Amino acid sequence: MLAETLTPDLRFLLLPLPGFAMLPFGGFLDKLRFTGDEEDYSRQRYCTWSVLGVEAGEVESSSGAAVRVDLTPEQIRLIDYDYLVVFGGRSASATEALAPRYGELLQEAATQRVKLVSIDNACFLLAACGLLEGHKVVVHWRHESEFRASYPRIPVVSEQLYCIDGSRISCAGGLAAIDLAVELLARACGRTRAMKGLADMLVDESRSSQHQVRSREDVAAAGRHVGRAIALMRHWMASGKTMEDMAERVGISRRQLDRLFQAAYGMTASDYWSDMRLRHVEWRLLNSSHSLALIADEVGMADPGYLAKVFRKRFGVTPAAVRKAARPAQGGR
């Protein structure tokens, strides 16, 4: 029978880390399911997948829902698989700290020429294991500055949903995991099969890696120049770039850029950029245990004392008070 003799085009191992986000995991897995069969029978024919864990049992997601582990490293031959897809945990620092526990498995997969895919914060784990050297990486925008500060020698590709760089593949997370799954499947199974099931998933189309997520800022009404400037602000958050550098890159004068921001947001471009930095600091204080000095580096402020002063002026509370209040809920997205 065909179902018994068909050789799958691709074989996936899915490795959810403790506290993984259910959205990218479910989206990626369901895309495999739709492509894996002619009909909606969930049979693993054209591609196969198994949930891998360092030990038997279940892995709990950030929402509390758990996924059952199908296989442990002792039960598989890594050489039999094409991709090892690692789904990052809720906290970047907690995911990074898993290196001693997961490092041997990931190193062995790389040795066996299995392509390593990092979803969401999993890039922090691969970087901690030394597996991203010589490769570019896409990082979720919430953690891009944090990653740059921790791993300054690893090039970060900004404003992309995913990046395929040889045997290392990275994805920002969320629904972008579906777009990445489509691209990987299209390369082996053809575009038609890769697109199969998107309508059932109520997904309009597969987005390219260069797709710009419009919901991050309400910039459509503000115009192209403002949108480009905001993207540069995120990319240059820790840099020594000036507003003159930004205006030149956007292609308009500094005065014109300020007028556009004033019209759209009621503040100059420089004030908007400063507020963006302080909002990033607030988010990091609420969602990490990193020191104020490290967070200051992420936003280009060498003096943590000065940062504390401007932070208190902006939010009416000290960074220490924000961290103390958030301590029970700390962890990340």
Tab-separated table of C-alpha atoms in Angstrom:
chain	number	residue	atom	x	y	z
A	1	MET	CA	0.000	0.000	0.000
A	2	LEU	CA	1.108	3.588	-0.682
A	3	ALA	CA	0.842	4.538	2.991
A	4	GLU	CA	3.313	1.785	3.850
A	5	THR	CA	5.895	2.336	1.105
A	6	LEU	CA	5.923	6.128	0.783
A	7	THR	CA	9.206	7.705	1.893
A	8	PRO	CA	8.605	11.044	3.670
A	9	ASP	CA	10.202	14.129	2.136
A	10	LEU	CA	11.105	15.563	5.545
A	11	ARG	CA	11.471	14.291	9.101
A	12	PHE	CA	11.113	16.692	12.020
A	13	LEU	CA	11.969	16.444	15.686
A	14	LEU	CA	10.095	19.033	17.747
A	15	LEU	CA	11.800	19.983	21.015
A	16	PRO	CA	9.644	22.196	23.273
A	17	LEU	CA	11.638	23.693	26.137
A	18	PRO	CA	10.137	24.211	29.596
A	19	GLY	CA	7.774	27.179	29.519
A	20	PHE	CA	7.546	27.156	25.703
A	21	ALA	CA	4.912	29.293	23.959
A	22	MET	CA	2.003	27.210	22.699
A	23	LEU	CA	1.154	29.478	19.731
A	24	PRO	CA	4.262	28.881	17.575
A	25	PHE	CA	4.403	25.220	18.615
A	26	GLY	CA	0.782	24.573	17.664
A	27	GLY	CA	1.014	26.572	14.447
A	28	PHE	CA	4.170	24.828	13.260
A	29	LEU	CA	2.826	21.378	14.158
A	30	ASP	CA	-0.543	21.894	12.520
A	31	LYS	CA	1.131	23.046	9.304
A	32	LEU	CA	3.094	19.794	9.251
A	33	ARG	CA	-0.127	17.880	9.873
A	34	PHE	CA	-1.949	19.412	6.924
A	35	THR	CA	0.980	18.887	4.567
A	36	GLY	CA	1.658	15.371	5.804
A	37	ASP	CA	-1.370	13.790	4.137
A	38	GLU	CA	-3.562	14.032	1.054
A	39	GLU	CA	-6.658	14.556	3.169
A	40	ASP	CA	-7.238	15.831	6.684
A	41	TYR	CA	-6.455	12.482	8.324
A	42	SER	CA	-3.322	13.615	10.213
A	43	ARG	CA	-1.278	10.726	8.817
A	44	GLN	CA	2.481	11.224	8.643
A	45	ARG	CA	3.113	10.367	5.002
A	46	TYR	CA	4.809	13.232	3.163
A	47	CYS	CA	6.480	14.489	6.313
A	48	THR	CA	6.872	13.045	9.794
A	49	TRP	CA	7.204	14.571	13.243
A	50	SER	CA	7.793	13.512	16.816
A	51	VAL	CA	7.963	15.462	20.058
A	52	LEU	CA	11.391	15.036	21.611
A	53	GLY	CA	12.265	15.547	25.261
A	54	VAL	CA	15.417	15.078	27.310
A	55	GLU	CA	13.341	12.784	29.509
A	56	ALA	CA	10.024	10.942	29.251
A	57	GLY	CA	6.804	12.523	30.434
A	58	GLU	CA	5.387	15.939	29.640
A	59	VAL	CA	6.691	19.461	29.002
A	60	GLU	CA	4.607	22.298	30.396
A	61	SER	CA	4.041	25.378	28.256
A	62	SER	CA	3.929	28.990	29.434
A	63	SER	CA	0.133	28.730	29.585
A	64	GLY	CA	0.246	25.671	31.836
A	65	ALA	CA	-0.938	23.275	29.122
A	66	ALA	CA	1.413	20.310	28.730
A	67	VAL	CA	2.647	18.379	25.691
A	68	ARG	CA	3.501	14.691	25.899
A	69	VAL	CA	7.013	13.628	24.936
A	70	ASP	CA	7.049	10.940	22.229
A	71	LEU	CA	10.755	10.154	22.217
A	72	THR	CA	13.881	10.697	24.280
A	73	PRO	CA	17.446	10.930	22.878
A	74	GLU	CA	18.124	7.297	23.811
A	75	GLN	CA	15.296	6.158	21.527
A	76	ILE	CA	16.396	7.856	18.300
A	77	ARG	CA	19.201	8.157	15.774
A	78	LEU	CA	19.606	11.844	15.069
A	79	ILE	CA	21.032	11.101	11.640
A	80	ASP	CA	17.564	9.859	10.608
A	81	TYR	CA	16.078	13.371	10.893
A	82	ASP	CA	16.296	16.507	8.762
A	83	TYR	CA	15.342	19.190	11.291
A	84	LEU	CA	15.466	19.621	15.052
A	85	VAL	CA	13.059	22.436	15.871
A	86	VAL	CA	13.598	23.987	19.312
A	87	PHE	CA	10.754	26.026	20.814
A	88	GLY	CA	12.032	28.578	23.324
A	89	GLY	CA	10.757	29.213	26.815
A	90	ARG	CA	8.955	32.270	28.146
A	91	SER	CA	12.072	33.778	29.685
A	92	ALA	CA	15.168	34.362	27.564
A	93	SER	CA	17.509	34.052	30.540
A	94	ALA	CA	15.842	30.864	31.788
A	95	THR	CA	16.053	29.372	28.298
A	96	GLU	CA	19.721	30.336	28.073
A	97	ALA	CA	20.357	28.648	31.435
A	98	LEU	CA	19.241	25.294	29.976
A	99	ALA	CA	22.544	24.944	28.087
A	100	PRO	CA	24.065	22.371	30.502
A	101	ARG	CA	20.945	20.215	30.238
A	102	TYR	CA	20.367	20.409	26.476
A	103	GLY	CA	23.831	21.214	25.132
A	104	GLU	CA	24.963	17.629	24.497
A	105	LEU	CA	21.821	16.820	22.509
A	106	LEU	CA	22.083	19.972	20.384
A	107	GLN	CA	25.807	19.515	19.779
A	108	GLU	CA	25.255	15.939	18.672
A	109	ALA	CA	22.477	16.980	16.313
A	110	ALA	CA	24.786	19.546	14.719
A	111	THR	CA	27.517	16.901	14.383
A	112	GLN	CA	25.032	14.608	12.615
A	113	ARG	CA	24.226	17.465	10.184
A	114	VAL	CA	20.676	17.881	11.438
A	115	LYS	CA	19.496	21.417	10.685
A	116	LEU	CA	18.825	23.318	13.901
A	117	VAL	CA	15.777	25.575	14.021
A	118	SER	CA	15.326	28.031	16.881
A	119	ILE	CA	11.849	29.387	17.488
A	120	ASP	CA	11.373	32.453	19.681
A	121	ASN	CA	13.839	32.546	22.603
A	122	ALA	CA	15.468	29.236	21.638
A	123	CYS	CA	18.136	31.314	19.882
A	124	PHE	CA	19.493	32.168	23.339
A	125	LEU	CA	19.997	28.463	24.065
A	126	LEU	CA	21.728	27.786	20.744
A	127	ALA	CA	23.964	30.817	21.261
A	128	ALA	CA	24.847	29.699	24.797
A	129	CYS	CA	25.831	26.302	23.361
A	130	GLY	CA	28.115	27.938	20.774
A	131	LEU	CA	25.958	26.761	17.889
A	132	LEU	CA	25.304	30.116	16.214
A	133	GLU	CA	28.881	31.137	15.552
A	134	GLY	CA	29.262	32.182	11.925
A	135	HIS	CA	25.491	32.402	11.431
A	136	LYS	CA	22.916	35.172	11.321
A	137	VAL	CA	19.873	35.001	13.574
A	138	VAL	CA	16.380	36.473	13.842
A	139	VAL	CA	15.279	37.366	17.364
A	140	HIS	CA	11.823	38.313	18.642
A	141	TRP	CA	11.713	42.114	18.701
A	142	ARG	CA	11.094	42.131	22.450
A	143	HIS	CA	14.471	40.458	23.016
A	144	GLU	CA	16.586	41.825	20.167
A	145	SER	CA	18.480	44.355	22.312
A	146	GLU	CA	18.963	41.744	25.027
A	147	PHE	CA	20.426	39.282	22.527
A	148	ARG	CA	22.736	41.886	20.982
A	149	ALA	CA	24.060	42.796	24.428
A	150	SER	CA	24.616	39.147	25.391
A	151	TYR	CA	26.067	37.969	22.059
A	152	PRO	CA	27.547	40.989	20.251
A	153	ARG	CA	29.473	38.816	17.766
A	154	ILE	CA	26.373	37.076	16.398
A	155	PRO	CA	24.750	39.152	13.620
A	156	VAL	CA	21.073	39.864	14.269
A	157	VAL	CA	18.795	40.308	11.271
A	158	SER	CA	16.197	42.947	12.135
A	159	GLU	CA	12.666	43.352	10.843
A	160	GLN	CA	12.325	39.755	9.605
A	161	LEU	CA	9.999	36.918	10.586
A	162	TYR	CA	12.596	34.207	10.051
A	163	CYS	CA	16.068	33.643	8.662
A	164	ILE	CA	17.366	30.552	6.865
A	165	ASP	CA	21.165	30.586	7.077
A	166	GLY	CA	22.421	27.207	5.948
A	167	SER	CA	22.091	24.637	8.710
A	168	ARG	CA	20.910	27.240	11.222
A	169	ILE	CA	17.395	28.567	10.954
A	170	SER	CA	15.744	31.034	13.296
A	171	CYS	CA	12.228	32.365	13.694
A	172	ALA	CA	10.929	35.254	15.782
A	173	GLY	CA	8.041	33.129	17.091
A	174	GLY	CA	4.279	33.602	17.183
A	175	LEU	CA	2.416	33.009	13.935
A	176	ALA	CA	5.688	33.440	12.034
A	177	ALA	CA	6.303	29.758	12.865
A	178	ILE	CA	3.588	28.898	10.336
A	179	ASP	CA	5.303	30.987	7.656
A	180	LEU	CA	8.618	29.273	8.368
A	181	ALA	CA	6.993	25.829	8.230
A	182	VAL	CA	5.509	26.665	4.827
A	183	GLU	CA	8.908	27.726	3.496
A	184	LEU	CA	10.717	24.619	4.774
A	185	LEU	CA	8.002	22.326	3.417
A	186	ALA	CA	7.931	24.124	0.052
A	187	ARG	CA	11.642	23.467	-0.452
A	188	ALA	CA	11.153	19.716	-0.110
A	189	CYS	CA	7.503	19.017	-0.910
A	190	GLY	CA	6.693	21.749	-3.421
A	191	ARG	CA	4.727	24.959	-2.961
A	192	THR	CA	1.305	23.418	-3.540
A	193	ARG	CA	1.677	20.837	-0.806
A	194	ALA	CA	3.320	23.356	1.516
A	195	MET	CA	0.321	25.706	1.182
A	196	LYS	CA	-2.175	22.922	1.815
A	197	GLY	CA	-4.398	23.526	4.817
A	198	LEU	CA	-3.815	27.260	5.232
A	199	ALA	CA	-7.473	27.939	4.410
A	200	ASP	CA	-8.513	25.386	7.037
A	201	MET	CA	-6.279	27.201	9.528
A	202	LEU	CA	-8.016	30.465	8.501
A	203	VAL	CA	-4.666	31.871	7.381
A	204	ASP	CA	-4.985	34.171	4.358
A	205	GLU	CA	-1.532	33.647	2.924
A	206	SER	CA	2.014	32.616	3.649
A	207	ARG	CA	4.132	35.666	4.503
A	208	SER	CA	7.696	36.077	3.299
A	209	SER	CA	10.556	36.417	5.758
A	210	GLN	CA	10.651	40.165	4.972
A	211	HIS	CA	7.030	40.792	5.973
A	212	GLN	CA	6.596	43.816	8.231
A	213	VAL	CA	4.233	43.295	11.172
A	214	ARG	CA	1.909	46.290	11.045
A	215	SER	CA	0.415	45.759	14.512
A	216	ARG	CA	3.678	46.585	16.326
A	217	GLU	CA	3.084	50.304	15.952
A	218	ASP	CA	0.190	52.255	14.534
A	219	VAL	CA	2.392	53.789	11.861
A	220	ALA	CA	0.235	53.371	8.764
A	221	ALA	CA	-1.467	56.724	9.190
A	222	ALA	CA	1.810	58.401	10.105
A	223	GLY	CA	3.353	57.584	6.744
A	224	ARG	CA	6.323	55.773	5.278
A	225	HIS	CA	9.024	58.072	6.670
A	226	VAL	CA	7.823	57.754	10.261
A	227	GLY	CA	7.474	53.992	9.941
A	228	ARG	CA	11.002	53.676	8.618
A	229	ALA	CA	12.343	55.924	11.374
A	230	ILE	CA	10.660	53.814	14.087
A	231	ALA	CA	12.156	50.647	12.623
A	232	LEU	CA	15.597	52.284	12.719
A	233	MET	CA	15.040	53.400	16.300
A	234	ARG	CA	14.559	49.790	17.368
A	235	HIS	CA	17.558	48.625	15.373
A	236	TRP	CA	19.796	51.429	16.670
A	237	MET	CA	18.559	51.430	20.267
A	238	ALA	CA	21.992	50.721	21.755
A	239	SER	CA	23.992	52.528	19.098
A	240	GLY	CA	25.601	55.941	19.129
A	241	LYS	CA	23.579	57.056	16.125
A	242	THR	CA	22.166	60.577	16.148
A	243	MET	CA	18.895	62.018	14.906
A	244	GLU	CA	20.866	63.502	12.024
A	245	ASP	CA	22.020	59.977	11.091
A	246	MET	CA	18.411	58.810	11.208
A	247	ALA	CA	17.070	61.658	9.118
A	248	GLU	CA	19.764	61.035	6.515
A	249	ARG	CA	18.917	57.311	6.367
A	250	VAL	CA	15.190	58.044	6.057
A	251	GLY	CA	15.927	60.562	3.310
A	252	ILE	CA	14.475	63.767	4.797
A	253	SER	CA	15.762	66.632	6.927
A	254	ARG	CA	15.900	66.493	10.720
A	255	ARG	CA	13.381	69.328	10.907
A	256	GLN	CA	10.963	67.568	8.582
A	257	LEU	CA	11.288	64.341	10.573
A	258	ASP	CA	10.412	66.203	13.776
A	259	ARG	CA	7.384	67.779	12.093
A	260	LEU	CA	6.105	64.361	11.015
A	261	PHE	CA	6.509	62.913	14.506
A	262	GLN	CA	4.928	65.987	16.066
A	263	ALA	CA	1.912	65.588	13.809
A	264	ALA	CA	1.604	61.845	14.435
A	265	TYR	CA	2.502	61.550	18.129
A	266	GLY	CA	2.630	65.051	19.580
A	267	MET	CA	6.376	64.874	20.253
A	268	THR	CA	9.651	65.237	18.387
A	269	ALA	CA	11.403	62.233	16.889
A	270	SER	CA	14.117	62.504	19.543
A	271	ASP	CA	11.556	62.473	22.374
A	272	TYR	CA	9.806	59.496	20.801
A	273	TRP	CA	13.113	57.606	20.626
A	274	SER	CA	13.916	58.410	24.248
A	275	ASP	CA	10.473	57.219	25.318
A	276	MET	CA	10.918	54.009	23.315
A	277	ARG	CA	14.149	53.316	25.196
A	278	LEU	CA	12.511	53.923	28.568
A	279	ARG	CA	9.544	51.701	27.700
A	280	HIS	CA	12.022	48.984	26.758
A	281	VAL	CA	13.754	49.419	30.122
A	282	GLU	CA	10.410	49.143	31.927
A	283	TRP	CA	9.539	45.939	30.051
A	284	ARG	CA	12.935	44.409	30.815
A	285	LEU	CA	12.625	45.272	34.509
A	286	LEU	CA	9.234	43.586	34.604
A	287	ASN	CA	10.279	40.532	32.634
A	288	SER	CA	13.877	39.697	33.507
A	289	SER	CA	16.292	39.528	36.412
A	290	HIS	CA	19.134	41.281	34.565
A	291	SER	CA	20.893	44.148	36.285
A	292	LEU	CA	20.055	47.772	35.531
A	293	ALA	CA	23.624	48.187	34.246
A	294	LEU	CA	23.106	45.485	31.621
A	295	ILE	CA	19.731	46.899	30.616
A	296	ALA	CA	21.290	50.357	30.383
A	297	ASP	CA	23.810	48.968	27.876
A	298	GLU	CA	20.922	47.619	25.800
A	299	VAL	CA	19.523	51.114	25.329
A	300	GLY	CA	22.835	52.896	24.887
A	301	MET	CA	23.066	54.519	28.324
A	302	ALA	CA	26.455	53.984	29.927
A	303	ASP	CA	25.441	55.399	33.312
A	304	PRO	CA	22.807	53.331	35.207
A	305	GLY	CA	22.452	56.190	37.703
A	306	TYR	CA	21.417	58.589	34.952
A	307	LEU	CA	19.039	55.978	33.558
A	308	ALA	CA	17.419	55.580	36.990
A	309	LYS	CA	16.960	59.352	37.167
A	310	VAL	CA	15.267	59.734	33.774
A	311	PHE	CA	13.240	56.553	34.373
A	312	ARG	CA	11.834	57.990	37.606
A	313	LYS	CA	11.017	61.259	35.867
A	314	ARG	CA	9.148	59.357	33.106
A	315	PHE	CA	7.259	56.798	35.227
A	316	GLY	CA	7.191	58.397	38.677
A	317	VAL	CA	8.851	55.392	40.285
A	318	THR	CA	12.387	54.051	40.540
A	319	PRO	CA	13.602	51.021	38.549
A	320	ALA	CA	14.205	49.206	41.851
A	321	ALA	CA	10.584	49.721	42.889
A	322	VAL	CA	9.324	48.419	39.533
A	323	ARG	CA	11.444	45.306	39.848
A	324	LYS	CA	10.384	44.685	43.451
A	325	ALA	CA	6.701	44.943	42.552
A	326	ALA	CA	7.118	42.641	39.537
A	327	ARG	CA	9.298	39.995	41.192
A	328	PRO	CA	6.554	37.366	41.733
A	329	ALA	CA	5.530	37.517	38.064
A	330	GLN	CA	8.946	37.803	36.445
A	331	GLY	CA	9.802	35.458	33.580
A	332	GLY	CA	9.149	37.057	30.193
A	333	ARG	CA	6.375	37.091	27.664
